[in-house]
């Protein structure tokens, strides 16, 4: 049974170092990630979202990155902790 709301998926194979694959499988068994492929899909989605955010910032702040005052305002507006200027989206 497939979820009609999720887009169709196709399979592919990727090659990972054995230790990385072992760590991912251990995290899957521990319930930390839904599956190896699901985790990789989430990471790729985050990377795409971060690229989209970077594109918006580049349009809003051409030639410069937001300064500390912008990051502080954004952190307050979003209700998050102190801003470090680093993205943890990826």
PDB file of C-alpha atoms in Angstrom:
ATOM      1  CA  UNK A   1       0.000   0.000   0.000  1.00  0.00           C
ATOM      2  CA  UNK A   2       1.416   3.375  -1.005  1.00  0.00           C
ATOM      3  CA  UNK A   3       0.550   6.777   0.369  1.00  0.00           C
ATOM      4  CA  UNK A   4      -1.187   8.745  -2.391  1.00  0.00           C
ATOM      5  CA  UNK A   5       0.212  11.990  -0.940  1.00  0.00           C
ATOM      6  CA  UNK A   6       3.880  11.072  -1.267  1.00  0.00           C
ATOM      7  CA  UNK A   7       5.586  11.442  -4.634  1.00  0.00           C
ATOM      8  CA  UNK A   8       6.586   8.329  -6.534  1.00  0.00           C
ATOM      9  CA  UNK A   9      10.033   7.014  -5.721  1.00  0.00           C
ATOM     10  CA  UNK A  10      12.695   5.203  -7.673  1.00  0.00           C
ATOM     11  CA  UNK A  11      15.524   3.042  -6.414  1.00  0.00           C
ATOM     12  CA  UNK A  12      19.199   3.700  -6.895  1.00  0.00           C
ATOM     13  CA  UNK A  13      22.344   2.288  -5.388  1.00  0.00           C
ATOM     14  CA  UNK A  14      24.979   4.333  -3.617  1.00  0.00           C
ATOM     15  CA  UNK A  15      28.368   3.280  -2.386  1.00  0.00           C
ATOM     16  CA  UNK A  16      29.387   4.175   1.169  1.00  0.00           C
ATOM     17  CA  UNK A  17      32.436   3.307   3.204  1.00  0.00           C
ATOM     18  CA  UNK A  18      31.682   0.243   5.366  1.00  0.00           C
ATOM     19  CA  UNK A  19      32.045   2.168   8.639  1.00  0.00           C
ATOM     20  CA  UNK A  20      29.550   4.830   7.513  1.00  0.00           C
ATOM     21  CA  UNK A  21      27.022   2.201   6.467  1.00  0.00           C
ATOM     22  CA  UNK A  22      27.483   0.353   9.767  1.00  0.00           C
ATOM     23  CA  UNK A  23      26.872   3.573  11.703  1.00  0.00           C
ATOM     24  CA  UNK A  24      23.731   4.321   9.698  1.00  0.00           C
ATOM     25  CA  UNK A  25      22.380   0.796  10.149  1.00  0.00           C
ATOM     26  CA  UNK A  26      23.100   0.973  13.902  1.00  0.00           C
ATOM     27  CA  UNK A  27      21.176   4.270  14.073  1.00  0.00           C
ATOM     28  CA  UNK A  28      18.311   2.672  12.161  1.00  0.00           C
ATOM     29  CA  UNK A  29      18.193  -0.300  14.557  1.00  0.00           C
ATOM     30  CA  UNK A  30      18.308   2.100  17.529  1.00  0.00           C
ATOM     31  CA  UNK A  31      15.337   3.999  16.076  1.00  0.00           C
ATOM     32  CA  UNK A  32      17.319   7.219  15.646  1.00  0.00           C
ATOM     33  CA  UNK A  33      16.566   7.347  11.912  1.00  0.00           C
ATOM     34  CA  UNK A  34      13.640   5.819  10.014  1.00  0.00           C
ATOM     35  CA  UNK A  35      15.879   4.014   7.522  1.00  0.00           C
ATOM     36  CA  UNK A  36      19.201   4.506   5.775  1.00  0.00           C
ATOM     37  CA  UNK A  37      17.525   5.674   2.570  1.00  0.00           C
ATOM     38  CA  UNK A  38      15.033   7.814   4.504  1.00  0.00           C
ATOM     39  CA  UNK A  39      17.872   9.491   6.385  1.00  0.00           C
ATOM     40  CA  UNK A  40      19.771  10.218   3.173  1.00  0.00           C
ATOM     41  CA  UNK A  41      16.592  11.577   1.598  1.00  0.00           C
ATOM     42  CA  UNK A  42      16.092  13.902   4.595  1.00  0.00           C
ATOM     43  CA  UNK A  43      19.688  15.131   4.350  1.00  0.00           C
ATOM     44  CA  UNK A  44      19.282  15.860   0.646  1.00  0.00           C
ATOM     45  CA  UNK A  45      16.024  17.729   1.292  1.00  0.00           C
ATOM     46  CA  UNK A  46      17.754  19.827   3.969  1.00  0.00           C
ATOM     47  CA  UNK A  47      20.580  20.586   1.562  1.00  0.00           C
ATOM     48  CA  UNK A  48      18.073  21.734  -1.065  1.00  0.00           C
ATOM     49  CA  UNK A  49      16.208  23.873   1.491  1.00  0.00           C
ATOM     50  CA  UNK A  50      19.474  25.447   2.653  1.00  0.00           C
ATOM     51  CA  UNK A  51      20.360  26.280  -0.964  1.00  0.00           C
ATOM     52  CA  UNK A  52      16.948  27.916  -1.379  1.00  0.00           C
ATOM     53  CA  UNK A  53      17.466  29.964   1.789  1.00  0.00           C
ATOM     54  CA  UNK A  54      20.922  30.996   0.563  1.00  0.00           C
ATOM     55  CA  UNK A  55      19.382  32.120  -2.746  1.00  0.00           C
ATOM     56  CA  UNK A  56      16.798  34.248  -0.924  1.00  0.00           C
ATOM     57  CA  UNK A  57      19.507  35.772   1.291  1.00  0.00           C
ATOM     58  CA  UNK A  58      21.599  36.546  -1.780  1.00  0.00           C
ATOM     59  CA  UNK A  59      18.631  38.402  -3.285  1.00  0.00           C
ATOM     60  CA  UNK A  60      17.889  40.271  -0.052  1.00  0.00           C
ATOM     61  CA  UNK A  61      21.521  41.104   0.713  1.00  0.00           C
ATOM     62  CA  UNK A  62      23.288  41.394  -2.652  1.00  0.00           C
ATOM     63  CA  UNK A  63      27.050  41.452  -2.321  1.00  0.00           C
ATOM     64  CA  UNK A  64      27.032  40.809   1.428  1.00  0.00           C
ATOM     65  CA  UNK A  65      25.837  38.339   4.010  1.00  0.00           C
ATOM     66  CA  UNK A  66      23.459  39.346   6.807  1.00  0.00           C
ATOM     67  CA  UNK A  67      25.280  40.939   9.705  1.00  0.00           C
ATOM     68  CA  UNK A  68      25.035  39.978  13.381  1.00  0.00           C
ATOM     69  CA  UNK A  69      22.153  42.403  13.894  1.00  0.00           C
ATOM     70  CA  UNK A  70      20.135  40.652  11.191  1.00  0.00           C
ATOM     71  CA  UNK A  71      20.865  37.229  12.646  1.00  0.00           C
ATOM     72  CA  UNK A  72      19.931  38.388  16.148  1.00  0.00           C
ATOM     73  CA  UNK A  73      16.635  39.802  14.870  1.00  0.00           C
ATOM     74  CA  UNK A  74      15.887  36.569  12.985  1.00  0.00           C
ATOM     75  CA  UNK A  75      16.650  34.446  16.059  1.00  0.00           C
ATOM     76  CA  UNK A  76      14.257  36.543  18.161  1.00  0.00           C
ATOM     77  CA  UNK A  77      11.578  36.508  15.452  1.00  0.00           C
ATOM     78  CA  UNK A  78      11.825  32.728  15.145  1.00  0.00           C
ATOM     79  CA  UNK A  79      12.006  32.197  18.904  1.00  0.00           C
ATOM     80  CA  UNK A  80      15.307  30.333  18.794  1.00  0.00           C
ATOM     81  CA  UNK A  81      18.459  30.603  20.922  1.00  0.00           C
ATOM     82  CA  UNK A  82      21.369  32.930  20.351  1.00  0.00           C
ATOM     83  CA  UNK A  83      22.487  33.046  16.749  1.00  0.00           C
ATOM     84  CA  UNK A  84      25.991  32.033  15.763  1.00  0.00           C
ATOM     85  CA  UNK A  85      25.700  32.935  12.090  1.00  0.00           C
ATOM     86  CA  UNK A  86      26.146  29.282  11.102  1.00  0.00           C
ATOM     87  CA  UNK A  87      23.482  27.278   9.385  1.00  0.00           C
ATOM     88  CA  UNK A  88      22.598  23.878  10.760  1.00  0.00           C
ATOM     89  CA  UNK A  89      20.261  23.131   7.938  1.00  0.00           C
ATOM     90  CA  UNK A  90      22.527  20.679   6.238  1.00  0.00           C
TER      91      UNK A  90
END
